[in-house]
Amino acid sequence: MAYDERLAARVRALLASRADVSERKMFGRLTFMVGGNMRCGVNGDELIVRLDPGREDDALASPHARPMDLTGRRMRGVITVHPGGLAGSHLDRWVHEAVARAETLPPK
């Protein structure tokens, strides 16, 4: 499945001020790396967010968020957000969560 270019452009714009961001296309998805660590990505029209595992339960309580499961096995600290949860400034919240976690990790 191809990724949504408009959603990718919105994420790109939110990360544009950072010098430590790179992008990688993997398995038909677009992944955004911060300091060499995968932080978020676009899978179809959904956003994949890697966050602090201690914040996962709070994040999953949000409408449109669900556990990440691409392989039939849940990935702790990674969630998927449906497009309904990405409108307006909601996307900013998710990207901020991903970047906040990246800032606690050493660069790769």
mmCIF file of C-alpha atoms in Angstrom:
data_model
loop_
_atom_site.group_PDB
_atom_site.id
_atom_site.type_symbol
_atom_site.label_atom_id
_atom_site.label_comp_id
_atom_site.label_asym_id
_atom_site.label_seq_id
_atom_site.Cartn_x
_atom_site.Cartn_y
_atom_site.Cartn_z
ATOM 1 C CA MET A 1 0.000 0.000 0.000
ATOM 2 C CA ALA A 2 1.375 3.405 -0.944
ATOM 3 C CA TYR A 3 1.545 6.124 1.665
ATOM 4 C CA ASP A 4 -0.521 9.311 1.677
ATOM 5 C CA GLU A 5 1.690 12.068 0.240
ATOM 6 C CA ARG A 6 -0.411 14.836 1.800
ATOM 7 C CA LEU A 7 -0.042 13.349 5.270
ATOM 8 C CA ALA A 8 3.691 12.887 4.664
ATOM 9 C CA ALA A 9 3.969 16.562 3.653
ATOM 10 C CA ARG A 10 2.180 17.630 6.837
ATOM 11 C CA VAL A 11 4.561 15.567 8.998
ATOM 12 C CA ARG A 12 7.535 16.907 7.017
ATOM 13 C CA ALA A 13 6.385 20.481 7.687
ATOM 14 C CA LEU A 14 6.141 19.799 11.438
ATOM 15 C CA LEU A 15 9.693 18.422 11.470
ATOM 16 C CA ALA A 16 11.219 20.977 9.075
ATOM 17 C CA SER A 17 12.960 23.018 11.783
ATOM 18 C CA ARG A 18 15.015 20.031 12.975
ATOM 19 C CA ALA A 19 18.423 19.277 11.465
ATOM 20 C CA ASP A 20 18.425 15.686 12.774
ATOM 21 C CA VAL A 21 15.479 14.392 10.706
ATOM 22 C CA SER A 22 15.809 11.989 7.818
ATOM 23 C CA GLU A 23 13.312 9.967 5.819
ATOM 24 C CA ARG A 24 13.355 6.357 4.693
ATOM 25 C CA LYS A 25 10.988 4.481 2.466
ATOM 26 C CA MET A 26 10.478 0.992 3.842
ATOM 27 C CA PHE A 27 7.982 -1.642 2.711
ATOM 28 C CA GLY A 28 5.771 0.902 0.943
ATOM 29 C CA ARG A 29 5.717 3.175 3.989
ATOM 30 C CA LEU A 30 7.532 6.396 4.722
ATOM 31 C CA THR A 31 9.446 6.515 7.994
ATOM 32 C CA PHE A 32 10.735 9.648 9.704
ATOM 33 C CA MET A 33 13.930 9.236 11.713
ATOM 34 C CA VAL A 34 14.988 11.691 14.427
ATOM 35 C CA GLY A 35 18.610 11.361 15.478
ATOM 36 C CA GLY A 36 18.715 8.068 13.592
ATOM 37 C CA ASN A 37 15.836 6.616 15.626
ATOM 38 C CA MET A 38 12.555 5.703 13.920
ATOM 39 C CA ARG A 39 9.915 8.027 15.413
ATOM 40 C CA CYS A 40 6.891 8.120 13.158
ATOM 41 C CA GLY A 41 5.777 7.070 9.736
ATOM 42 C CA VAL A 42 2.996 7.146 7.218
ATOM 43 C CA ASN A 43 1.339 3.857 6.319
ATOM 44 C CA GLY A 44 -1.408 4.407 3.788
ATOM 45 C CA ASP A 45 -3.503 7.191 5.306
ATOM 46 C CA GLU A 46 -2.552 6.376 8.902
ATOM 47 C CA LEU A 47 0.238 7.635 11.131
ATOM 48 C CA ILE A 48 2.535 5.247 12.958
ATOM 49 C CA VAL A 49 3.892 6.778 16.171
ATOM 50 C CA ARG A 50 6.725 5.453 18.304
ATOM 51 C CA LEU A 51 6.429 6.821 21.814
ATOM 52 C CA ASP A 52 7.511 6.231 25.379
ATOM 53 C CA PRO A 53 6.080 2.811 26.325
ATOM 54 C CA GLY A 54 4.968 4.356 29.631
ATOM 55 C CA ARG A 55 2.716 6.732 27.663
ATOM 56 C CA GLU A 56 1.214 4.056 25.457
ATOM 57 C CA ASP A 57 -1.904 3.395 27.558
ATOM 58 C CA ASP A 58 -2.726 7.129 27.704
ATOM 59 C CA ALA A 59 -2.204 7.426 23.959
ATOM 60 C CA LEU A 60 -4.413 4.420 23.258
ATOM 61 C CA ALA A 61 -7.223 6.033 25.257
ATOM 62 C CA SER A 62 -7.409 8.680 22.513
ATOM 63 C CA PRO A 63 -10.034 8.249 19.827
ATOM 64 C CA HIS A 64 -8.663 6.822 16.589
ATOM 65 C CA ALA A 65 -5.529 5.316 18.212
ATOM 66 C CA ARG A 66 -4.877 1.586 18.343
ATOM 67 C CA PRO A 67 -1.918 -0.684 19.033
ATOM 68 C CA MET A 68 0.503 -1.187 16.155
ATOM 69 C CA ASP A 69 0.230 -4.646 14.644
ATOM 70 C CA LEU A 70 1.752 -5.164 11.201
ATOM 71 C CA THR A 71 3.045 -8.687 11.745
ATOM 72 C CA GLY A 72 0.297 -10.226 13.864
ATOM 73 C CA ARG A 73 2.215 -9.317 16.990
ATOM 74 C CA ARG A 74 1.692 -6.137 19.000
ATOM 75 C CA MET A 75 4.661 -3.780 19.145
ATOM 76 C CA ARG A 76 4.984 -2.097 22.582
ATOM 77 C CA GLY A 77 5.535 1.646 22.411
ATOM 78 C CA VAL A 78 4.199 1.892 18.854
ATOM 79 C CA ILE A 79 0.663 2.925 17.949
ATOM 80 C CA THR A 80 -1.303 3.617 14.798
ATOM 81 C CA VAL A 81 -3.551 6.655 14.473
ATOM 82 C CA HIS A 82 -6.489 6.561 12.052
ATOM 83 C CA PRO A 83 -6.984 9.625 9.793
ATOM 84 C CA GLY A 84 -9.881 10.841 11.950
ATOM 85 C CA GLY A 85 -7.365 11.505 14.718
ATOM 86 C CA LEU A 86 -5.004 13.503 12.500
ATOM 87 C CA ALA A 87 -7.151 16.470 11.549
ATOM 88 C CA GLY A 88 -5.884 19.979 12.218
ATOM 89 C CA SER A 89 -3.565 20.296 15.201
ATOM 90 C CA HIS A 90 -4.119 16.680 16.306
ATOM 91 C CA LEU A 91 -1.269 15.611 14.018
ATOM 92 C CA ASP A 92 1.031 18.035 15.844
ATOM 93 C CA ARG A 93 0.289 16.276 19.135
ATOM 94 C CA TRP A 94 1.294 12.869 17.764
ATOM 95 C CA VAL A 95 4.454 14.105 16.069
ATOM 96 C CA HIS A 96 5.395 15.947 19.278
ATOM 97 C CA GLU A 97 4.952 12.694 21.266
ATOM 98 C CA ALA A 98 7.256 10.885 18.851
ATOM 99 C CA VAL A 99 9.926 13.609 18.932
ATOM 100 C CA ALA A 100 9.782 13.876 22.735
ATOM 101 C CA ARG A 101 10.672 10.187 22.980
ATOM 102 C CA ALA A 102 13.470 10.567 20.422
ATOM 103 C CA GLU A 103 15.029 13.318 22.498
ATOM 104 C CA THR A 104 15.491 10.858 25.394
ATOM 105 C CA LEU A 105 17.461 8.412 23.234
ATOM 106 C CA PRO A 106 21.093 8.600 22.138
ATOM 107 C CA PRO A 107 21.560 9.371 18.432
ATOM 108 C CA LYS A 108 22.451 6.439 16.216
#
